[in-house]
Amino acid sequence: MSKPAIFNRRASFCFDRALQLLLPLFLYLLMVSLPGIAAAPEEEADLAKEFQLTLDALQKQYGFPGATAAYILANGTIGLAATGVADMETTTAMTVNSRMLPASIGKTFVAATAVALAQEGILDLDTPVSQWLGEQKWFSRLPNHNVITLRQLLNHSSGLPDYVHLESFSKAVSRKWRDNDNPFPPEDLLCFVLDLPPLFEAGKAWAYSDSGYILIGLVIEKATGRSYYNEIKERFLKPLSLTLTTPADSRFLPGIVAGYMAADNAFGFPRKTTTADGAMVWHPGFEWTGGGLVSNSRDLVFWGKALFEGHAMSGPYLAELLKSVAISPDTPDIQYGLGVGIYRTGPFGPVYGHGGWIPGYSSSLRYYPDHGTAIAFQINTDIGIAENTNNLMHTMESQLAGLVISANNRVKAAE
């Protein structure tokens, strides 16, 4: 009766010993037959290191105070990096959670809201905006007021002058930036372009205009009966868990880093954007739906990937968002859709996205549809960028894209 028991123990020992001897060979053969098991994580780890090193090298090369950057690969892998300082005076280090003003990247949220409302039948993109704002006393004084449509406002073909670059606006800001409350409600911003001649017949050319996006914000609020900021909170910020993105509707924006600008800037602002207690020196509310957010590179890549892969809202909205016009007859491949810049051709294929500039901060969001990859970065200065005297933004976009997309392709091949 004992033999079977002895046999079983010996058999078990022999099996265990054989497994110990054969397991390394089995695992080796498995790794050879399925190279993605080891190769993909290794590629991703190498990319994360190189991404940080590249950002560090760019900071040293150009001497900007600091930056954050982020990417998302086609498989959803996320990479975050930060370099330099968030405050030059205190030498506080920049972190991956540091926040800055992304400026006109906020237009992507405005356009997404307008397209969502159109899909819901609340707005019509091709109906003149006079349907919503025509009763306002100031409306008839707008250039092209009787014909401009939401689509033309969204793609910058309305012919409205841009208040941001008018001398009258710069002078007004210089006088009023010390006000603690927002000195320029939306209607006041439009006052700077009232009674001016249109830049061109609506729909016949292209000219970037924040004025048009202020009008879009007013239309959204009139059509929905809710504030614009409530709309994007409920539609995008909460559902997509963009926790580091909030309205820039106060001088007190938690987590915002100090930005730096030229001492002789057009608005007469101090060189540094924040005070000792972290508050903004000037109220950022003058941007509103021309941008109007405080955000972070991580949130921006999440948003870019969701928006440009068709997952930011329900319905087939992406084709509408990407309906575009050329910004110039001389550059037919450079186009603008509904709140999105489009490069039809490039070294990595098409590019969708937006840049952002506001005194003290510069930002970029780009999505590469051929590669399923999004990249964003924010820099806490606009020196040399606002004046277009250096190629920092282009260099960062090119170098980071080359690095990330090459790694993305290797990861896809290994999976």
Short mmCIF file of C-alpha atoms in Angstrom, two decimals:
data_model
loop_
_atom_site.label_atom_id
_atom_site.label_comp_id
_atom_site.label_asym_id
_atom_site.label_seq_id
_atom_site.Cartn_x
_atom_site.Cartn_y
_atom_site.Cartn_z
CA MET A 1 0.00 0.00 0.00
CA SER A 2 2.98 2.30 0.53
CA LYS A 3 4.45 1.92 -2.97
CA PRO A 4 2.01 4.17 -4.69
CA ALA A 5 2.68 6.86 -2.11
CA ILE A 6 6.48 6.59 -2.58
CA PHE A 7 6.00 6.56 -6.33
CA ASN A 8 3.84 9.66 -6.20
CA ARG A 9 6.35 11.62 -4.15
CA ARG A 10 9.19 10.60 -6.45
CA ALA A 11 7.14 11.36 -9.52
CA SER A 12 6.24 14.75 -8.10
CA PHE A 13 9.91 15.47 -7.29
CA CYS A 14 11.00 14.43 -10.76
CA PHE A 15 8.33 16.56 -12.38
CA ASP A 16 9.24 19.59 -10.25
CA ARG A 17 12.93 19.13 -11.04
CA ALA A 18 12.22 18.83 -14.74
CA LEU A 19 10.08 21.95 -14.61
CA GLN A 20 12.90 23.84 -12.90
CA LEU A 21 15.30 22.80 -15.63
CA LEU A 22 12.95 23.41 -18.52
CA LEU A 23 11.26 26.62 -17.35
CA PRO A 24 14.11 28.96 -18.41
CA LEU A 25 14.17 27.32 -21.84
CA PHE A 26 10.40 27.59 -22.11
CA LEU A 27 10.44 31.26 -21.16
CA TYR A 28 13.26 31.94 -23.62
CA LEU A 29 11.34 30.27 -26.44
CA LEU A 30 8.22 32.21 -25.46
CA MET A 31 10.11 35.50 -25.56
CA VAL A 32 11.56 34.65 -28.97
CA SER A 33 8.19 33.69 -30.38
CA LEU A 34 6.43 36.71 -28.81
CA PRO A 35 9.04 39.50 -28.91
CA GLY A 36 6.50 42.18 -28.01
CA ILE A 37 6.25 40.86 -24.45
CA ALA A 38 9.74 42.17 -23.70
CA ALA A 39 10.44 44.58 -26.52
CA ALA A 40 7.43 46.87 -26.17
CA PRO A 41 7.97 47.75 -22.47
CA GLU A 42 11.68 48.20 -23.12
CA GLU A 43 11.00 50.58 -26.00
CA GLU A 44 8.52 52.52 -23.86
CA ALA A 45 11.01 52.82 -20.99
CA ASP A 46 13.73 54.01 -23.35
CA LEU A 47 11.37 56.57 -24.86
CA ALA A 48 10.46 57.99 -21.45
CA LYS A 49 14.16 58.52 -20.68
CA GLU A 50 14.94 60.04 -24.07
CA PHE A 51 11.89 62.30 -23.87
CA GLN A 52 13.11 63.73 -20.57
CA LEU A 53 16.68 64.12 -21.85
CA THR A 54 15.47 65.87 -25.00
CA LEU A 55 13.37 68.32 -23.00
CA ASP A 56 16.34 69.01 -20.70
CA ALA A 57 18.60 69.60 -23.69
CA LEU A 58 16.14 72.03 -25.28
CA GLN A 59 15.90 73.98 -22.03
CA LYS A 60 19.68 74.32 -21.91
CA GLN A 61 19.93 75.20 -25.60
CA TYR A 62 17.30 77.95 -25.56
CA GLY A 63 17.56 79.06 -21.94
CA PHE A 64 13.83 79.24 -21.22
CA PRO A 65 12.87 79.04 -17.52
CA GLY A 66 11.01 75.74 -17.60
CA ALA A 67 8.58 73.48 -19.43
CA THR A 68 6.30 70.48 -19.13
CA ALA A 69 5.68 67.99 -21.91
CA ALA A 70 3.60 64.86 -22.44
CA TYR A 71 2.79 62.25 -25.05
CA ILE A 72 0.33 59.41 -25.59
CA LEU A 73 1.24 56.57 -27.94
CA ALA A 74 -1.19 54.66 -30.12
CA ASN A 75 -1.46 51.92 -27.48
CA GLY A 76 -2.34 54.44 -24.76
CA THR A 77 1.08 54.58 -23.10
CA ILE A 78 1.59 57.98 -21.47
CA GLY A 79 4.85 59.80 -20.93
CA LEU A 80 5.36 62.93 -18.82
CA ALA A 81 8.37 65.20 -18.36
CA ALA A 82 9.26 68.51 -16.75
CA THR A 83 12.40 70.61 -16.85
CA GLY A 84 13.74 73.85 -15.42
CA VAL A 85 12.00 76.04 -12.89
CA ALA A 86 8.44 77.13 -12.18
CA ASP A 87 9.68 80.34 -10.58
CA MET A 88 13.04 81.90 -11.39
CA GLU A 89 13.19 83.90 -8.17
CA THR A 90 12.45 81.04 -5.77
CA THR A 91 14.03 78.40 -8.07
CA THR A 92 11.03 76.15 -7.44
CA ALA A 93 11.34 73.18 -9.77
CA MET A 94 8.88 72.64 -12.57
CA THR A 95 6.87 69.42 -12.08
CA VAL A 96 4.76 67.30 -14.41
CA ASN A 97 1.65 68.64 -12.62
CA SER A 98 2.56 72.32 -13.07
CA ARG A 99 -0.14 74.37 -14.77
CA MET A 100 0.04 77.22 -17.28
CA LEU A 101 -2.29 79.18 -19.54
CA PRO A 102 -2.63 77.25 -22.84
CA ALA A 103 -4.17 80.31 -24.48
CA SER A 104 -5.68 79.59 -27.91
CA ILE A 105 -5.61 75.83 -27.44
CA GLY A 106 -8.81 76.62 -25.56
CA LYS A 107 -10.41 77.25 -28.95
CA THR A 108 -10.53 73.49 -29.44
CA PHE A 109 -13.00 73.28 -26.53
CA VAL A 110 -15.07 76.15 -27.92
CA ALA A 111 -15.32 74.49 -31.33
CA ALA A 112 -16.10 71.08 -29.83
CA THR A 113 -18.94 72.63 -27.82
CA ALA A 114 -20.38 74.36 -30.89
CA VAL A 115 -20.20 71.17 -32.95
CA ALA A 116 -21.86 69.18 -30.15
CA LEU A 117 -24.70 71.70 -29.96
CA ALA A 118 -25.10 71.52 -33.73
CA GLN A 119 -25.36 67.73 -33.58
CA GLU A 120 -28.01 68.10 -30.89
CA GLY A 121 -30.00 70.47 -33.11
CA ILE A 122 -29.54 73.44 -30.79
CA LEU A 123 -27.28 75.36 -33.17
CA ASP A 124 -26.91 75.52 -36.94
CA LEU A 125 -23.35 76.20 -38.02
CA ASP A 126 -24.42 77.72 -41.33
CA THR A 127 -27.12 80.09 -40.09
CA PRO A 128 -26.13 83.76 -39.56
CA VAL A 129 -25.35 84.46 -35.90
CA SER A 130 -27.78 87.36 -36.04
CA GLN A 131 -30.39 84.70 -35.23
CA TRP A 132 -28.96 84.63 -31.70
CA LEU A 133 -27.41 88.04 -31.17
CA GLY A 134 -29.16 90.30 -33.65
CA GLU A 135 -31.20 92.09 -30.99
CA GLN A 136 -28.09 93.32 -29.16
CA LYS A 137 -27.62 97.06 -29.65
CA TRP A 138 -23.97 96.68 -30.60
CA PHE A 139 -24.44 93.80 -33.04
CA SER A 140 -25.24 95.88 -36.15
CA ARG A 141 -21.93 97.71 -35.69
CA LEU A 142 -19.89 94.55 -36.21
CA PRO A 143 -18.16 94.11 -39.57
CA ASN A 144 -20.13 91.66 -41.78
CA HIS A 145 -22.74 91.45 -39.02
CA ASN A 146 -25.66 90.54 -41.28
CA VAL A 147 -24.06 87.52 -42.97
CA ILE A 148 -21.44 85.91 -40.74
CA THR A 149 -22.16 82.34 -39.66
CA LEU A 150 -20.88 80.21 -36.81
CA ARG A 151 -18.85 78.13 -39.25
CA GLN A 152 -17.11 81.25 -40.55
CA LEU A 153 -16.36 82.36 -37.01
CA LEU A 154 -15.06 78.91 -36.12
CA ASN A 155 -12.73 78.64 -39.13
CA HIS A 156 -11.65 82.33 -39.11
CA SER A 157 -13.19 83.20 -42.47
CA SER A 158 -15.62 85.81 -41.06
CA GLY A 159 -13.57 88.89 -41.94
CA LEU A 160 -13.72 90.19 -38.35
CA PRO A 161 -10.61 92.09 -37.20
CA ASP A 162 -8.77 90.58 -34.23
CA TYR A 163 -9.08 92.83 -31.18
CA VAL A 164 -5.93 91.31 -29.61
CA HIS A 165 -3.63 93.00 -32.11
CA LEU A 166 -5.30 96.41 -32.17
CA GLU A 167 -3.40 99.32 -30.64
CA SER A 168 -6.60 100.49 -28.95
CA PHE A 169 -6.80 97.19 -27.07
CA SER A 170 -3.13 97.26 -26.03
CA LYS A 171 -3.55 100.79 -24.66
CA ALA A 172 -6.71 99.86 -22.79
CA VAL A 173 -5.03 96.84 -21.21
CA SER A 174 -2.06 98.99 -20.21
CA ARG A 175 -4.45 101.29 -18.34
CA LYS A 176 -6.60 98.64 -16.68
CA TRP A 177 -4.51 95.52 -16.02
CA ARG A 178 -4.18 96.34 -12.31
CA ASP A 179 -7.93 95.87 -11.79
CA ASN A 180 -8.57 92.86 -9.56
CA ASP A 181 -11.83 92.07 -11.32
CA ASN A 182 -11.98 91.20 -15.00
CA PRO A 183 -11.76 94.60 -16.71
CA PHE A 184 -13.04 93.32 -20.05
CA PRO A 185 -16.34 91.39 -20.14
CA PRO A 186 -17.03 89.76 -23.54
CA GLU A 187 -19.14 92.59 -24.94
CA ASP A 188 -16.41 95.08 -24.01
CA LEU A 189 -13.87 93.06 -25.97
CA LEU A 190 -16.06 93.32 -29.07
CA CYS A 191 -16.24 97.09 -28.65
CA PHE A 192 -12.70 97.31 -30.01
CA VAL A 193 -13.83 96.12 -33.46
CA LEU A 194 -17.17 97.94 -33.70
CA ASP A 195 -17.54 100.20 -36.76
CA LEU A 196 -14.30 98.92 -38.28
CA PRO A 197 -14.35 97.86 -41.93
CA PRO A 198 -14.33 94.09 -42.52
CA LEU A 199 -11.02 92.55 -43.50
CA PHE A 200 -12.78 90.88 -46.44
CA GLU A 201 -16.17 89.60 -47.53
CA ALA A 202 -17.32 86.86 -45.17
CA GLY A 203 -16.25 83.41 -46.35
CA LYS A 204 -13.92 84.71 -49.07
CA ALA A 205 -10.55 84.64 -47.27
CA TRP A 206 -8.92 83.76 -43.96
CA ALA A 207 -7.66 85.83 -41.03
CA TYR A 208 -7.22 84.65 -37.45
CA SER A 209 -9.62 86.43 -35.12
CA ASP A 210 -10.16 86.10 -31.38
CA SER A 211 -13.08 88.49 -31.86
CA GLY A 212 -14.92 85.74 -33.71
CA TYR A 213 -14.44 83.30 -30.85
CA ILE A 214 -15.80 85.82 -28.35
CA LEU A 215 -18.93 85.95 -30.51
CA ILE A 216 -19.12 82.16 -30.52
CA GLY A 217 -19.02 82.14 -26.73
CA LEU A 218 -21.93 84.57 -26.59
CA VAL A 219 -23.92 82.43 -29.03
CA ILE A 220 -23.25 79.29 -26.97
CA GLU A 221 -24.48 80.97 -23.80
CA LYS A 222 -27.56 82.41 -25.50
CA ALA A 223 -28.49 79.09 -27.09
CA THR A 224 -27.99 76.96 -23.98
CA GLY A 225 -28.96 79.35 -21.22
CA ARG A 226 -25.82 78.25 -19.35
CA SER A 227 -22.37 79.72 -18.96
CA TYR A 228 -19.75 78.54 -21.42
CA TYR A 229 -17.60 77.25 -18.59
CA ASN A 230 -20.44 75.13 -17.25
CA GLU A 231 -20.92 73.68 -20.72
CA ILE A 232 -17.34 72.48 -21.08
CA LYS A 233 -17.20 71.23 -17.49
CA GLU A 234 -20.21 68.98 -18.03
CA ARG A 235 -19.40 67.98 -21.60
CA PHE A 236 -15.64 67.44 -21.49
CA LEU A 237 -13.70 68.26 -18.33
CA LYS A 238 -15.61 65.93 -15.99
CA PRO A 239 -16.33 63.03 -18.39
CA LEU A 240 -12.71 62.92 -19.59
CA SER A 241 -11.28 63.48 -16.08
CA LEU A 242 -9.30 66.53 -17.17
CA THR A 243 -8.72 67.45 -13.54
CA LEU A 244 -5.88 69.90 -14.19
CA THR A 245 -7.92 71.97 -16.64
CA THR A 246 -10.14 74.71 -15.21
CA PRO A 247 -11.51 78.10 -16.25
CA ALA A 248 -9.05 80.99 -16.19
CA ASP A 249 -11.68 83.28 -14.71
CA SER A 250 -9.79 84.60 -11.71
CA ARG A 251 -6.41 86.00 -10.75
CA PHE A 252 -6.09 83.10 -8.31
CA LEU A 253 -5.43 79.90 -10.26
CA PRO A 254 -4.13 77.06 -8.04
CA GLY A 255 -0.96 75.44 -9.31
CA ILE A 256 -0.15 78.01 -11.98
CA VAL A 257 3.55 78.67 -12.40
CA ALA A 258 5.18 82.04 -12.94
CA GLY A 259 5.43 83.11 -16.56
CA TYR A 260 7.99 85.52 -17.96
CA MET A 261 7.78 88.06 -20.76
CA ALA A 262 9.85 90.83 -22.26
CA ALA A 263 10.09 93.97 -20.15
CA ASP A 264 8.94 96.09 -23.11
CA ASN A 265 5.83 94.01 -23.90
CA ALA A 266 2.94 95.71 -25.70
CA PHE A 267 0.59 95.61 -22.70
CA GLY A 268 2.88 97.22 -20.15
CA PHE A 269 2.74 94.12 -17.94
CA PRO A 270 5.47 93.42 -15.37
CA ARG A 271 8.05 90.92 -16.55
CA LYS A 272 6.68 88.21 -14.21
CA THR A 273 3.05 87.07 -14.40
CA THR A 274 2.57 86.16 -10.73
CA THR A 275 2.89 87.86 -7.35
CA ALA A 276 4.59 86.51 -4.23
CA ASP A 277 1.35 84.80 -3.14
CA GLY A 278 0.99 83.04 -6.52
CA ALA A 279 -1.83 85.20 -7.89
CA MET A 280 -1.78 86.46 -11.46
CA VAL A 281 -0.61 90.07 -11.70
CA TRP A 282 -3.22 90.70 -14.38
CA HIS A 283 -6.64 89.14 -14.78
CA PRO A 284 -6.64 86.46 -17.53
CA GLY A 285 -10.37 86.88 -18.15
CA PHE A 286 -9.81 89.15 -21.14
CA GLU A 287 -9.23 86.00 -23.19
CA TRP A 288 -12.50 84.17 -22.37
CA THR A 289 -13.56 81.96 -25.32
CA GLY A 290 -10.51 83.01 -27.28
CA GLY A 291 -8.76 80.56 -24.95
CA GLY A 292 -9.78 81.04 -21.34
CA LEU A 293 -8.32 78.02 -19.54
CA VAL A 294 -5.49 77.01 -17.24
CA SER A 295 -4.21 73.52 -17.98
CA ASN A 296 -1.31 71.10 -18.10
CA SER A 297 0.52 69.10 -20.76
CA ARG A 298 -0.88 65.80 -19.48
CA ASP A 299 -4.47 67.00 -19.77
CA LEU A 300 -3.79 68.51 -23.18
CA VAL A 301 -2.57 65.22 -24.69
CA PHE A 302 -5.52 63.36 -23.17
CA TRP A 303 -7.82 65.93 -24.73
CA GLY A 304 -6.06 65.90 -28.09
CA LYS A 305 -6.14 62.13 -28.44
CA ALA A 306 -9.79 61.90 -27.40
CA LEU A 307 -10.89 64.81 -29.59
CA PHE A 308 -9.06 63.80 -32.76
CA GLU A 309 -9.84 60.10 -32.48
CA GLY A 310 -13.56 60.77 -32.21
CA HIS A 311 -14.00 59.88 -28.53
CA ALA A 312 -14.54 63.29 -26.92
CA MET A 313 -18.31 63.15 -27.38
CA SER A 314 -21.00 60.96 -28.90
CA GLY A 315 -21.86 61.03 -32.57
CA PRO A 316 -19.73 61.23 -35.73
CA TYR A 317 -18.45 64.73 -35.06
CA LEU A 318 -14.88 64.44 -36.33
CA ALA A 319 -15.62 64.94 -40.02
CA GLU A 320 -17.42 68.19 -39.18
CA LEU A 321 -14.58 69.38 -36.98
CA LEU A 322 -12.04 68.78 -39.74
CA LYS A 323 -13.92 70.57 -42.54
CA SER A 324 -11.33 73.19 -43.34
CA VAL A 325 -10.28 76.17 -45.42
CA ALA A 326 -6.79 77.03 -46.61
CA ILE A 327 -5.23 79.90 -44.69
CA SER A 328 -3.68 81.20 -47.92
CA PRO A 329 -3.80 80.35 -51.64
CA ASP A 330 -0.02 80.10 -51.47
CA THR A 331 -0.10 77.34 -48.82
CA PRO A 332 -3.02 75.06 -49.72
CA ASP A 333 -1.81 72.26 -47.43
CA ILE A 334 -1.94 74.48 -44.34
CA GLN A 335 -5.58 74.71 -43.34
CA TYR A 336 -7.88 75.56 -40.46
CA GLY A 337 -10.94 73.55 -39.53
CA LEU A 338 -13.35 74.26 -36.69
CA GLY A 339 -10.99 75.29 -33.92
CA VAL A 340 -8.18 73.13 -35.27
CA GLY A 341 -5.09 73.86 -37.31
CA ILE A 342 -4.40 71.24 -39.97
CA TYR A 343 -1.18 70.46 -41.81
CA ARG A 344 -2.18 68.10 -44.60
CA THR A 345 1.38 67.04 -45.42
CA GLY A 346 4.51 66.80 -43.32
CA PRO A 347 7.40 64.50 -42.41
CA PHE A 348 5.07 62.43 -40.20
CA GLY A 349 1.93 62.74 -42.31
CA PRO A 350 -1.03 64.99 -41.44
CA VAL A 351 -1.07 66.96 -38.19
CA TYR A 352 -4.07 68.26 -36.25
CA GLY A 353 -3.76 70.63 -33.33
CA HIS A 354 -3.37 74.15 -32.06
CA GLY A 355 -0.77 76.47 -30.62
CA GLY A 356 -1.28 78.92 -27.81
CA TRP A 357 0.34 82.21 -26.82
CA ILE A 358 -0.52 84.61 -24.04
CA PRO A 359 1.90 86.96 -22.27
CA GLY A 360 4.31 84.78 -20.30
CA TYR A 361 3.25 81.37 -21.64
CA SER A 362 3.57 79.38 -24.87
CA SER A 363 1.90 76.03 -25.58
CA SER A 364 1.54 73.42 -28.31
CA LEU A 365 -0.84 70.50 -28.87
CA ARG A 366 -0.39 68.21 -31.85
CA TYR A 367 -2.01 64.95 -32.91
CA TYR A 368 -0.56 62.73 -35.66
CA PRO A 369 -3.44 60.66 -37.09
CA ASP A 370 -1.23 58.31 -39.10
CA HIS A 371 0.44 57.27 -35.85
CA GLY A 372 -2.35 57.63 -33.26
CA THR A 373 -0.03 59.79 -31.19
CA ALA A 374 -0.55 63.09 -29.36
CA ILE A 375 2.18 65.40 -28.01
CA ALA A 376 1.83 68.58 -25.96
CA PHE A 377 4.15 70.96 -24.18
CA GLN A 378 3.97 74.22 -22.26
CA ILE A 379 6.75 76.75 -21.64
CA ASN A 380 6.60 79.48 -18.99
CA THR A 381 7.85 82.27 -21.22
CA ASP A 382 6.94 83.93 -24.50
CA ILE A 383 10.24 85.79 -24.94
CA GLY A 384 11.46 85.28 -28.49
CA ILE A 385 8.24 83.43 -29.30
CA ALA A 386 5.80 86.34 -29.26
CA GLU A 387 8.27 88.38 -31.30
CA ASN A 388 8.99 85.41 -33.60
CA THR A 389 12.73 85.93 -33.19
CA ASN A 390 13.59 82.32 -32.45
CA ASN A 391 12.49 78.93 -33.73
CA LEU A 392 11.93 77.39 -30.32
CA MET A 393 8.35 76.22 -30.86
CA HIS A 394 9.08 74.67 -34.26
CA THR A 395 12.23 72.99 -32.97
CA MET A 396 10.47 71.51 -29.94
CA GLU A 397 7.55 70.29 -32.03
CA SER A 398 9.88 68.68 -34.59
CA GLN A 399 12.31 67.08 -32.15
CA LEU A 400 9.69 65.71 -29.78
CA ALA A 401 7.57 64.40 -32.66
CA GLY A 402 10.53 62.68 -34.30
CA LEU A 403 11.48 60.99 -31.05
CA VAL A 404 7.98 59.92 -30.01
CA ILE A 405 6.72 58.78 -33.40
CA SER A 406 9.83 56.70 -34.09
CA ALA A 407 9.42 54.97 -30.74
CA ASN A 408 5.68 54.57 -31.31
CA ASN A 409 6.36 52.76 -34.56
CA ARG A 410 8.86 50.44 -32.88
CA VAL A 411 6.41 49.68 -30.08
CA LYS A 412 3.65 48.88 -32.60
CA ALA A 413 6.03 46.57 -34.48
CA ALA A 414 6.95 44.78 -31.26
CA GLU A 415 3.39 44.26 -30.04
#
